[in-house]
C-alpha atoms as an extended CHARMM CRD file, in Angstrom:
* protein
*
       245  EXT
         1         1  MET       CA             -2.6760000000       26.4780000000       78.9140000000  PROA      1               0.0000000000
         2         2  CYS       CA             -2.6570000000       28.4080000000       75.9400000000  PROA      2               0.0000000000
         3         3  GLY       CA             -5.8570000000       30.4910000000       75.5430000000  PROA      3               0.0000000000
         4         4  ARG       CA             -5.6180000000       32.5200000000       72.6390000000  PROA      4               0.0000000000
         5         5  TYR       CA             -2.5890000000       33.7240000000       69.5280000000  PROA      5               0.0000000000
         6         6  VAL       CA             -2.0770000000       34.9600000000       67.1620000000  PROA      6               0.0000000000
         7         7  SER       CA             -1.9060000000       34.0160000000       63.1950000000  PROA      7               0.0000000000
         8         8  THR       CA             -1.7650000000       36.6060000000       60.2920000000  PROA      8               0.0000000000
         9         9  THR       CA             -0.0480000000       34.2400000000       57.6530000000  PROA      9               0.0000000000
        10        10  GLY       CA             -1.6170000000       33.3050000000       54.8600000000  PROA      10              0.0000000000
        11        11  PRO       CA             -2.2400000000       29.8110000000       53.6440000000  PROA      11              0.0000000000
        12        12  GLU       CA             -0.3830000000       30.2650000000       51.1650000000  PROA      12              0.0000000000
        13        13  GLU       CA              3.2240000000       31.2540000000       52.9530000000  PROA      13              0.0000000000
        14        14  LEU       CA              2.1800000000       28.5310000000       55.7700000000  PROA      14              0.0000000000
        15        15  ALA       CA              2.2460000000       25.7760000000       52.8350000000  PROA      15              0.0000000000
        16        16  ALA       CA              5.4480000000       27.3470000000       51.7130000000  PROA      16              0.0000000000
        17        17  ALA       CA              7.3500000000       27.3340000000       55.0140000000  PROA      17              0.0000000000
        18        18  TYR       CA              5.8030000000       23.4400000000       56.3500000000  PROA      18              0.0000000000
        19        19  ALA       CA              6.3970000000       21.4230000000       53.4280000000  PROA      19              0.0000000000
        20        20  VAL       CA              2.1980000000       20.7950000000       52.5680000000  PROA      20              0.0000000000
        21        21  ASP       CA              2.2250000000       19.3430000000       49.7200000000  PROA      21              0.0000000000
        22        22  ASP       CA             -1.8580000000       20.3670000000       49.3190000000  PROA      22              0.0000000000
        23        23  ILE       CA             -4.0340000000       22.4750000000       50.2210000000  PROA      23              0.0000000000
        24        24  VAL       CA             -7.8800000000       22.2700000000       51.3180000000  PROA      24              0.0000000000
        25        25  VAL       CA             -9.4580000000       25.7970000000       52.2510000000  PROA      25              0.0000000000
        26        26  ASP       CA            -12.4590000000       27.6800000000       50.4500000000  PROA      26              0.0000000000
        27        27  GLU       CA            -11.9630000000       30.9450000000       51.9040000000  PROA      27              0.0000000000
        28        28  PRO       CA             -8.6950000000       32.2440000000       53.6230000000  PROA      28              0.0000000000
        29        29  LEU       CA             -9.4710000000       32.4170000000       57.8430000000  PROA      29              0.0000000000
        30        30  PRO       CA             -8.8190000000       36.4760000000       57.6090000000  PROA      30              0.0000000000
        31        31  ALA       CA             -4.8840000000       38.2800000000       59.6870000000  PROA      31              0.0000000000
        32        32  ARG       CA             -5.6170000000       37.7040000000       63.8060000000  PROA      32              0.0000000000
        33        33  TRP       CA             -4.9370000000       38.9370000000       66.0110000000  PROA      33              0.0000000000
        34        34  ASN       CA             -6.6960000000       37.9570000000       68.7680000000  PROA      34              0.0000000000
        35        35  VAL       CA             -7.7380000000       33.5550000000       68.1410000000  PROA      35              0.0000000000
        36        36  ALA       CA            -10.4120000000       32.1560000000       70.4090000000  PROA      36              0.0000000000
        37        37  PRO       CA            -11.8400000000       28.8730000000       70.7750000000  PROA      37              0.0000000000
        38        38  THR       CA            -14.2890000000       27.4290000000       68.9650000000  PROA      38              0.0000000000
        39        39  GLN       CA            -13.5580000000       29.1610000000       65.5070000000  PROA      39              0.0000000000
        40        40  PRO       CA            -12.3430000000       27.7570000000       62.6110000000  PROA      40              0.0000000000
        41        41  VAL       CA             -7.9900000000       28.2320000000       62.8650000000  PROA      41              0.0000000000
        42        42  TYR       CA             -4.9650000000       26.2920000000       60.6990000000  PROA      42              0.0000000000
        43        43  VAL       CA             -4.2100000000       22.9850000000       60.2920000000  PROA      43              0.0000000000
        44        44  VAL       CA             -1.1960000000       21.0970000000       59.3910000000  PROA      44              0.0000000000
        45        45  ALA       CA             -2.1280000000       17.5470000000       59.0700000000  PROA      45              0.0000000000
        46        46  ALA       CA             -0.4890000000       14.1490000000       57.9420000000  PROA      46              0.0000000000
        47        47  ARG       CA             -2.2870000000       11.7720000000       55.4710000000  PROA      47              0.0000000000
        48        48  ARG       CA             -1.3860000000        8.3500000000       54.5510000000  PROA      48              0.0000000000
        49        49  ARG       CA             -1.8180000000        8.3370000000       50.6490000000  PROA      49              0.0000000000
        50        50  PRO       CA              1.2710000000        8.5420000000       48.8790000000  PROA      50              0.0000000000
        51        51  GLU       CA              0.3560000000       11.8210000000       46.4000000000  PROA      51              0.0000000000
        52        52  VAL       CA             -0.1810000000       13.9690000000       49.2330000000  PROA      52              0.0000000000
        53        53  ARG       CA              2.2350000000       13.9270000000       52.2410000000  PROA      53              0.0000000000
        54        54  ARG       CA              0.5460000000       16.7290000000       54.7070000000  PROA      54              0.0000000000
        55        55  GLN       CA             -1.8230000000       18.3630000000       53.6240000000  PROA      55              0.0000000000
        56        56  LEU       CA             -3.1070000000       22.3180000000       54.9720000000  PROA      56              0.0000000000
        57        57  GLY       CA             -6.5370000000       22.7840000000       56.0910000000  PROA      57              0.0000000000
        58        58  THR       CA             -8.8740000000       24.2300000000       58.8350000000  PROA      58              0.0000000000
        59        59  MET       CA            -10.4110000000       23.1240000000       61.8260000000  PROA      59              0.0000000000
        60        60  ARG       CA            -12.1620000000       24.2460000000       64.5600000000  PROA      60              0.0000000000
        61        61  TRP       CA            -10.0130000000       24.5230000000       67.9960000000  PROA      61              0.0000000000
        62        62  GLY       CA            -11.9100000000       22.7220000000       70.7190000000  PROA      62              0.0000000000
        63        63  LEU       CA            -11.1790000000       19.1750000000       70.7150000000  PROA      63              0.0000000000
        64        64  VAL       CA            -15.3930000000       16.6770000000       70.4060000000  PROA      64              0.0000000000
        65        65  PRO       CA            -14.0360000000       13.1430000000       70.9240000000  PROA      65              0.0000000000
        66        66  PRO       CA            -16.0590000000       10.8060000000       68.4030000000  PROA      66              0.0000000000
        67        67  TRP       CA            -18.6090000000        9.0660000000       71.3910000000  PROA      67              0.0000000000
        68        68  ALA       CA            -19.2690000000       13.5340000000       72.3710000000  PROA      68              0.0000000000
        69        69  GLU       CA            -22.9870000000       13.4100000000       72.9650000000  PROA      69              0.0000000000
        70        70  SER       CA            -22.0930000000       17.6150000000       72.2490000000  PROA      70              0.0000000000
        71        71  ALA       CA            -20.4800000000       19.5110000000       70.0250000000  PROA      71              0.0000000000
        72        72  SER       CA            -20.0740000000       22.2330000000       73.0310000000  PROA      72              0.0000000000
        73        73  VAL       CA            -17.3580000000       19.6890000000       74.6280000000  PROA      73              0.0000000000
        74        74  GLY       CA            -15.0540000000       20.8480000000       72.6080000000  PROA      74              0.0000000000
        75        75  SER       CA            -14.7810000000       24.2840000000       74.4230000000  PROA      75              0.0000000000
        76        76  ARG       CA            -13.5880000000       22.8960000000       77.3040000000  PROA      76              0.0000000000
        77        77  MET       CA            -10.8310000000       20.1830000000       75.3840000000  PROA      77              0.0000000000
        78        78  ILE       CA             -8.7870000000       23.5640000000       73.9140000000  PROA      78              0.0000000000
        79        79  ASN       CA             -5.7410000000       21.7300000000       75.3660000000  PROA      79              0.0000000000
        80        80  ALA       CA             -4.0080000000       18.3270000000       75.7770000000  PROA      80              0.0000000000
        81        81  ARG       CA             -1.4220000000       18.3740000000       78.4880000000  PROA      81              0.0000000000
        82        82  ALA       CA              1.2930000000       16.7660000000       77.6840000000  PROA      82              0.0000000000
        83        83  GLU       CA              1.6150000000       15.0100000000       80.2510000000  PROA      83              0.0000000000
        84        84  THR       CA             -1.9520000000       13.0750000000       80.1930000000  PROA      84              0.0000000000
        85        85  VAL       CA             -2.2390000000       13.5990000000       76.0170000000  PROA      85              0.0000000000
        86        86  ALA       CA             -1.0660000000        9.0280000000       76.3540000000  PROA      86              0.0000000000
        87        87  THR       CA             -3.3180000000        7.9220000000       78.3170000000  PROA      87              0.0000000000
        88        88  LYS       CA             -6.4680000000       10.6340000000       78.6370000000  PROA      88              0.0000000000
        89        89  ARG       CA             -9.3090000000        8.8180000000       76.3540000000  PROA      89              0.0000000000
        90        90  ALA       CA            -10.3990000000       12.0960000000       74.8550000000  PROA      90              0.0000000000
        91        91  PHE       CA             -6.7980000000       12.5900000000       73.2180000000  PROA      91              0.0000000000
        92        92  ARG       CA             -4.9520000000        8.8440000000       72.9970000000  PROA      92              0.0000000000
        93        93  SER       CA             -5.5780000000        7.8770000000       70.5040000000  PROA      93              0.0000000000
        94        94  ALA       CA             -5.1220000000       11.3800000000       67.9150000000  PROA      94              0.0000000000
        95        95  LEU       CA             -2.1430000000       11.0210000000       69.8750000000  PROA      95              0.0000000000
        96        96  LEU       CA             -1.4110000000        7.9660000000       68.2340000000  PROA      96              0.0000000000
        97        97  HSD       CA             -3.1200000000        8.1400000000       64.5670000000  PROA      97              0.0000000000
        98        98  ARG       CA             -4.3770000000       11.7780000000       64.1910000000  PROA      98              0.0000000000
        99        99  ARG       CA             -1.6170000000       14.1640000000       64.3520000000  PROA      99              0.0000000000
       100       100  CYS       CA             -1.1560000000       18.6700000000       63.2550000000  PROA      100             0.0000000000
       101       101  ILE       CA              0.2830000000       21.3080000000       63.9020000000  PROA      101             0.0000000000
       102       102  VAL       CA             -1.2290000000       24.5970000000       64.7340000000  PROA      102             0.0000000000
       103       103  PRO       CA              1.4570000000       27.8100000000       63.2000000000  PROA      103             0.0000000000
       104       104  ALA       CA              0.7580000000       30.5780000000       65.3020000000  PROA      104             0.0000000000
       105       105  ASP       CA              2.7780000000       33.6830000000       65.4670000000  PROA      105             0.0000000000
       106       106  GLY       CA              2.5000000000       33.5160000000       68.7160000000  PROA      106             0.0000000000
       107       107  PHE       CA              0.9230000000       33.8670000000       71.9070000000  PROA      107             0.0000000000
       108       108  TRP       CA             -1.3090000000       35.6060000000       74.7010000000  PROA      108             0.0000000000
       109       109  GLU       CA             -1.1530000000       34.1160000000       78.3000000000  PROA      109             0.0000000000
       110       110  TRP       CA             -1.3660000000       36.6660000000       81.5060000000  PROA      110             0.0000000000
       111       111  GLN       CA              0.1440000000       36.4620000000       84.4920000000  PROA      111             0.0000000000
       112       112  ALA       CA             -1.3120000000       36.4110000000       88.2920000000  PROA      112             0.0000000000
       113       113  ALA       CA             -0.5070000000       39.7450000000       89.3030000000  PROA      113             0.0000000000
       114       114  PRO       CA             -2.1420000000       42.2680000000       93.0530000000  PROA      114             0.0000000000
       115       115  GLU       CA             -3.7730000000       44.0450000000       90.6190000000  PROA      115             0.0000000000
       116       116  GLY       CA             -5.4330000000       41.1510000000       88.4040000000  PROA      116             0.0000000000
       117       117  LYS       CA             -4.1320000000       38.5230000000       85.4200000000  PROA      117             0.0000000000
       118       118  ARG       CA             -2.1180000000       41.0390000000       83.9190000000  PROA      118             0.0000000000
       119       119  PRO       CA             -2.2680000000       39.6770000000       80.1520000000  PROA      119             0.0000000000
       120       120  HSD       CA              1.1700000000       38.7230000000       78.1310000000  PROA      120             0.0000000000
       121       121  ALA       CA              2.5500000000       38.8370000000       74.0340000000  PROA      121             0.0000000000
       122       122  ILE       CA              4.7950000000       36.3090000000       73.5900000000  PROA      122             0.0000000000
       123       123  ARG       CA              6.5280000000       35.2010000000       70.2680000000  PROA      123             0.0000000000
       124       124  ARG       CA             10.5060000000       34.0020000000       68.8740000000  PROA      124             0.0000000000
       125       125  SER       CA             12.6400000000       37.1640000000       69.2710000000  PROA      125             0.0000000000
       126       126  GLY       CA             12.1110000000       39.7430000000       66.5370000000  PROA      126             0.0000000000
       127       127  GLY       CA              9.3120000000       36.8640000000       65.0800000000  PROA      127             0.0000000000
       128       128  GLY       CA              9.2800000000       34.2510000000       63.6580000000  PROA      128             0.0000000000
       129       129  PRO       CA              7.0330000000       31.1040000000       62.7680000000  PROA      129             0.0000000000
       130       130  LEU       CA              5.8010000000       28.1650000000       65.5480000000  PROA      130             0.0000000000
       131       131  ALA       CA              4.0280000000       24.5570000000       64.8950000000  PROA      131             0.0000000000
       132       132  PHE       CA              2.6890000000       24.8760000000       67.8840000000  PROA      132             0.0000000000
       133       133  ALA       CA              1.8790000000       20.2440000000       68.5670000000  PROA      133             0.0000000000
       134       134  GLY       CA             -1.8980000000       18.7490000000       68.7740000000  PROA      134             0.0000000000
       135       135  VAL       CA             -3.8910000000       16.3290000000       68.1360000000  PROA      135             0.0000000000
       136       136  TRP       CA             -7.6820000000       16.4400000000       66.2160000000  PROA      136             0.0000000000
       137       137  GLU       CA            -10.5090000000       14.3950000000       65.7160000000  PROA      137             0.0000000000
       138       138  VAL       CA            -13.8330000000       14.0380000000       63.6080000000  PROA      138             0.0000000000
       139       139  TRP       CA            -17.4470000000       13.9610000000       65.1360000000  PROA      139             0.0000000000
       140       140  ARG       CA            -20.7280000000       13.0350000000       63.5600000000  PROA      140             0.0000000000
       141       141  ASP       CA            -23.4580000000       14.7590000000       65.0280000000  PROA      141             0.0000000000
       142       142  PRO       CA            -25.6840000000       11.6700000000       65.5370000000  PROA      142             0.0000000000
       143       143  ALA       CA            -28.4770000000       14.1900000000       64.4550000000  PROA      143             0.0000000000
       144       144  GLY       CA            -27.2530000000       14.2230000000       60.8530000000  PROA      144             0.0000000000
       145       145  GLY       CA            -24.9250000000       17.4570000000       59.4840000000  PROA      145             0.0000000000
       146       146  PRO       CA            -21.2700000000       16.8460000000       57.9840000000  PROA      146             0.0000000000
       147       147  PRO       CA            -18.5400000000       15.5590000000       59.6460000000  PROA      147             0.0000000000
       148       148  LEU       CA            -16.9380000000       18.3660000000       62.0680000000  PROA      148             0.0000000000
       149       149  ARG       CA            -13.3250000000       18.2780000000       62.5850000000  PROA      149             0.0000000000
       150       150  THR       CA            -11.3510000000       19.6820000000       65.8760000000  PROA      150             0.0000000000
       151       151  VAL       CA             -8.4360000000       20.3970000000       66.8620000000  PROA      151             0.0000000000
       152       152  ALA       CA             -6.8140000000       20.8130000000       70.4510000000  PROA      152             0.0000000000
       153       153  ILE       CA             -2.8280000000       22.1600000000       70.8960000000  PROA      153             0.0000000000
       154       154  LEU       CA             -0.5430000000       20.1330000000       73.1580000000  PROA      154             0.0000000000
       155       155  THR       CA              0.3020000000       21.6940000000       76.6090000000  PROA      155             0.0000000000
       156       156  THR       CA              3.4010000000       21.4310000000       78.5610000000  PROA      156             0.0000000000
       157       157  ARG       CA              5.5780000000       23.3570000000       81.3360000000  PROA      157             0.0000000000
       158       158  ALA       CA              6.8370000000       26.9750000000       80.4690000000  PROA      158             0.0000000000
       159       159  ASN       CA             10.5430000000       26.4670000000       80.1210000000  PROA      159             0.0000000000
       160       160  GLY       CA             12.9160000000       29.4310000000       82.1640000000  PROA      160             0.0000000000
       161       161  ALA       CA             11.9150000000       32.5460000000       80.1420000000  PROA      161             0.0000000000
       162       162  LEU       CA              8.0440000000       31.4810000000       79.7250000000  PROA      162             0.0000000000
       163       163  GLU       CA              7.0040000000       30.7940000000       83.6900000000  PROA      163             0.0000000000
       164       164  PRO       CA              7.7910000000       34.2070000000       85.2140000000  PROA      164             0.0000000000
       165       165  VAL       CA              4.6390000000       35.0110000000       83.3620000000  PROA      165             0.0000000000
       166       166  HSD       CA              3.0900000000       31.5940000000       83.7070000000  PROA      166             0.0000000000
       167       167  HSD       CA              3.9410000000       28.0700000000       84.2210000000  PROA      167             0.0000000000
       168       168  ARG       CA              2.3380000000       26.2400000000       81.2280000000  PROA      168             0.0000000000
       169       169  MET       CA              2.6870000000       27.3740000000       77.1050000000  PROA      169             0.0000000000
       170       170  PRO       CA              1.9190000000       25.3530000000       74.3570000000  PROA      170             0.0000000000
       171       171  VAL       CA              4.3420000000       22.9690000000       72.6700000000  PROA      171             0.0000000000
       172       172  VAL       CA              6.4040000000       24.4560000000       69.8900000000  PROA      172             0.0000000000
       173       173  LEU       CA              7.4470000000       22.0420000000       67.7490000000  PROA      173             0.0000000000
       174       174  ASP       CA             11.3320000000       22.9880000000       66.0230000000  PROA      174             0.0000000000
       175       175  GLU       CA             11.9340000000       21.5170000000       62.7170000000  PROA      175             0.0000000000
       176       176  ALA       CA             12.8930000000       18.1040000000       63.6200000000  PROA      176             0.0000000000
       177       177  ALA       CA             10.6190000000       17.8500000000       65.3100000000  PROA      177             0.0000000000
       178       178  VAL       CA              7.6270000000       18.3940000000       63.7470000000  PROA      178             0.0000000000
       179       179  ALA       CA              8.8450000000       16.3850000000       60.8650000000  PROA      179             0.0000000000
       180       180  VAL       CA              8.1180000000       13.0760000000       63.1450000000  PROA      180             0.0000000000
       181       181  TRP       CA              4.5790000000       14.0890000000       64.8260000000  PROA      181             0.0000000000
       182       182  LEU       CA              3.1550000000       14.0720000000       61.5810000000  PROA      182             0.0000000000
       183       183  ASP       CA              4.9020000000       11.2240000000       60.2670000000  PROA      183             0.0000000000
       184       184  PRO       CA              2.0590000000        8.3370000000       59.8560000000  PROA      184             0.0000000000
       185       185  ALA       CA              4.2990000000        5.5070000000       60.2270000000  PROA      185             0.0000000000
       186       186  VAL       CA              5.1670000000        7.1740000000       63.8580000000  PROA      186             0.0000000000
       187       187  ASN       CA              2.7510000000        5.7880000000       66.1490000000  PROA      187             0.0000000000
       188       188  ASP       CA              4.3220000000        4.5740000000       69.2110000000  PROA      188             0.0000000000
       189       189  PRO       CA              4.3390000000        6.9820000000       72.4880000000  PROA      189             0.0000000000
       190       190  ARG       CA              7.9080000000        6.2700000000       73.2430000000  PROA      190             0.0000000000
       191       191  ARG       CA              9.0800000000        8.0830000000       70.4010000000  PROA      191             0.0000000000
       192       192  LEU       CA              6.4530000000       10.5870000000       70.8130000000  PROA      192             0.0000000000
       193       193  LEU       CA              6.1450000000       12.1410000000       74.2930000000  PROA      193             0.0000000000
       194       194  PRO       CA             10.3670000000       13.0750000000       73.9950000000  PROA      194             0.0000000000
       195       195  LEU       CA              8.7620000000       15.8480000000       71.4390000000  PROA      195             0.0000000000
       196       196  LEU       CA              6.0410000000       17.2360000000       73.6400000000  PROA      196             0.0000000000
       197       197  GLU       CA              9.3090000000       19.4580000000       76.3270000000  PROA      197             0.0000000000
       198       198  PRO       CA              9.6110000000       22.3160000000       76.5010000000  PROA      198             0.0000000000
       199       199  SER       CA             11.2790000000       24.5630000000       74.2820000000  PROA      199             0.0000000000
       200       200  PRO       CA             14.6260000000       25.9320000000       75.3470000000  PROA      200             0.0000000000
       201       201  ASP       CA             14.7280000000       29.3560000000       76.8510000000  PROA      201             0.0000000000
       202       202  ASP       CA             16.8660000000       31.4600000000       74.7830000000  PROA      202             0.0000000000
       203       203  GLY       CA             14.9860000000       33.1180000000       71.5300000000  PROA      203             0.0000000000
       204       204  TRP       CA             11.8590000000       34.6050000000       73.4320000000  PROA      204             0.0000000000
       205       205  GLU       CA             10.1580000000       37.8290000000       73.9380000000  PROA      205             0.0000000000
       206       206  ALA       CA              7.2760000000       38.4530000000       75.8970000000  PROA      206             0.0000000000
       207       207  TRP       CA              6.4840000000       42.0090000000       76.9630000000  PROA      207             0.0000000000
       208       208  PRO       CA              2.5370000000       43.1610000000       78.9530000000  PROA      208             0.0000000000
       209       209  VAL       CA             -0.2440000000       44.1840000000       76.2270000000  PROA      209             0.0000000000
       210       210  GLY       CA             -3.2130000000       46.1930000000       77.7280000000  PROA      210             0.0000000000
       211       211  SER       CA             -6.8280000000       45.0800000000       79.1480000000  PROA      211             0.0000000000
       212       212  ALA       CA             -8.2610000000       45.1820000000       75.5910000000  PROA      212             0.0000000000
       213       213  VAL       CA             -6.7320000000       41.6040000000       74.1900000000  PROA      213             0.0000000000
       214       214  ASN       CA             -9.4440000000       39.7300000000       77.1930000000  PROA      214             0.0000000000
       215       215  ALA       CA            -12.5620000000       40.3950000000       75.1100000000  PROA      215             0.0000000000
       216       216  VAL       CA            -12.2620000000       38.1880000000       72.3430000000  PROA      216             0.0000000000
       217       217  ALA       CA            -14.3120000000       40.5150000000       70.2720000000  PROA      217             0.0000000000
       218       218  ASN       CA            -11.0480000000       42.0650000000       70.6060000000  PROA      218             0.0000000000
       219       219  ASP       CA             -8.1730000000       42.5340000000       66.9590000000  PROA      219             0.0000000000
       220       220  GLY       CA             -5.3710000000       44.0230000000       65.4840000000  PROA      220             0.0000000000
       221       221  PRO       CA             -2.3720000000       44.4510000000       65.4610000000  PROA      221             0.0000000000
       222       222  GLY       CA             -2.5290000000       47.0590000000       67.9940000000  PROA      222             0.0000000000
       223       223  LEU       CA             -3.4590000000       44.7040000000       70.8040000000  PROA      223             0.0000000000
       224       224  LEU       CA              0.4440000000       43.5740000000       70.2650000000  PROA      224             0.0000000000
       225       225  GLU       CA              1.8520000000       47.3310000000       71.5140000000  PROA      225             0.0000000000
       226       226  ARG       CA              2.6330000000       47.3530000000       75.1380000000  PROA      226             0.0000000000
       227       227  VAL       CA              1.8210000000       48.9020000000       78.3510000000  PROA      227             0.0000000000
       228       228  GLU       CA              3.0790000000       49.3400000000       81.1200000000  PROA      228             0.0000000000
       229       229  PRO       CA              1.6250000000       48.2480000000       84.0760000000  PROA      229             0.0000000000
       230       230  PRO       CA              1.0810000000       50.6910000000       86.9680000000  PROA      230             0.0000000000
       231       231  THR       CA              3.5650000000       50.5980000000       88.8540000000  PROA      231             0.0000000000
       232       232  ARG       CA              3.7400000000       51.0450000000       92.8490000000  PROA      232             0.0000000000
       233       233  SER       CA              4.3060000000       54.8230000000       94.6510000000  PROA      233             0.0000000000
       234       234  GLU       CA              5.5000000000       54.9350000000       97.3870000000  PROA      234             0.0000000000
       235       235  PRO       CA              3.8600000000       56.2780000000      101.1100000000  PROA      235             0.0000000000
       236       236  PRO       CA              3.3710000000       60.1530000000      101.2310000000  PROA      236             0.0000000000
       237       237  ASP       CA              5.7360000000       61.3880000000      103.6100000000  PROA      237             0.0000000000
       238       238  ALA       CA              3.8130000000       61.8140000000      107.4090000000  PROA      238             0.0000000000
       239       239  LEU       CA              1.5740000000       65.9680000000      106.5560000000  PROA      239             0.0000000000
       240       240  PHE       CA              1.9460000000       65.7260000000      110.4710000000  PROA      240             0.0000000000
       241       241  ALA       CA              4.9550000000       64.5030000000      113.2170000000  PROA      241             0.0000000000
       242       242  PRO       CA              4.0140000000       61.8040000000      115.9940000000  PROA      242             0.0000000000
       243       243  PRO       CA              3.6330000000       62.7580000000      118.8690000000  PROA      243             0.0000000000
       244       244  GLY       CA              6.4100000000       64.0610000000      121.3230000000  PROA      244             0.0000000000
       245       245  GLY       CA              8.2220000000       64.1920000000      117.7890000000  PROA      245             0.0000000000
């Protein structure tokens, strides 16, 4: 899954990186090293207007389907699985008509360990932008109020480099895949689903970090600092010889 990630790049830089025609951001989001579900996040979405091909704005992380009775369901729909996104009711229409990318600088995963889950930072080797595949929806509160735009990040099985940390990873699109994913004229799952494979094994790095990232309230570049897990000490030598020794 993808439950936390790093987002430190501003809207102008993102617009340049992803050929955005229009920036719709009232107030830039702060740099964040521990982005969590239900928070506003940057999204690059395709538009059908001829004068605007790609638009950069913000949406709330955690997709709320149009038919949902409450926006609270979004906290349970932060990810859409590549294997079922085309068939699940909450995501299948968005896959065909409302696709986007969620820009990131890295993400976090938790590795199972005897002493408990151990957090790891993951990014491209040496850094570099990541384009997570996403789908979005618009929800309107029956009680009134402005429409709520929400997004889910797609996940797939982990590649060989990251599988030792976690069995899932976000779908990371390369430049060619982004072009197809953000093309509003493409609405055939047979063209879209092949894009959702794991990234190639090369060019990734992952390292253990401290437990501070576990708490959403903690933020800052210090979360990326390597913290080696404690090693199990060898059993001490016996203080006494066994009987008859």
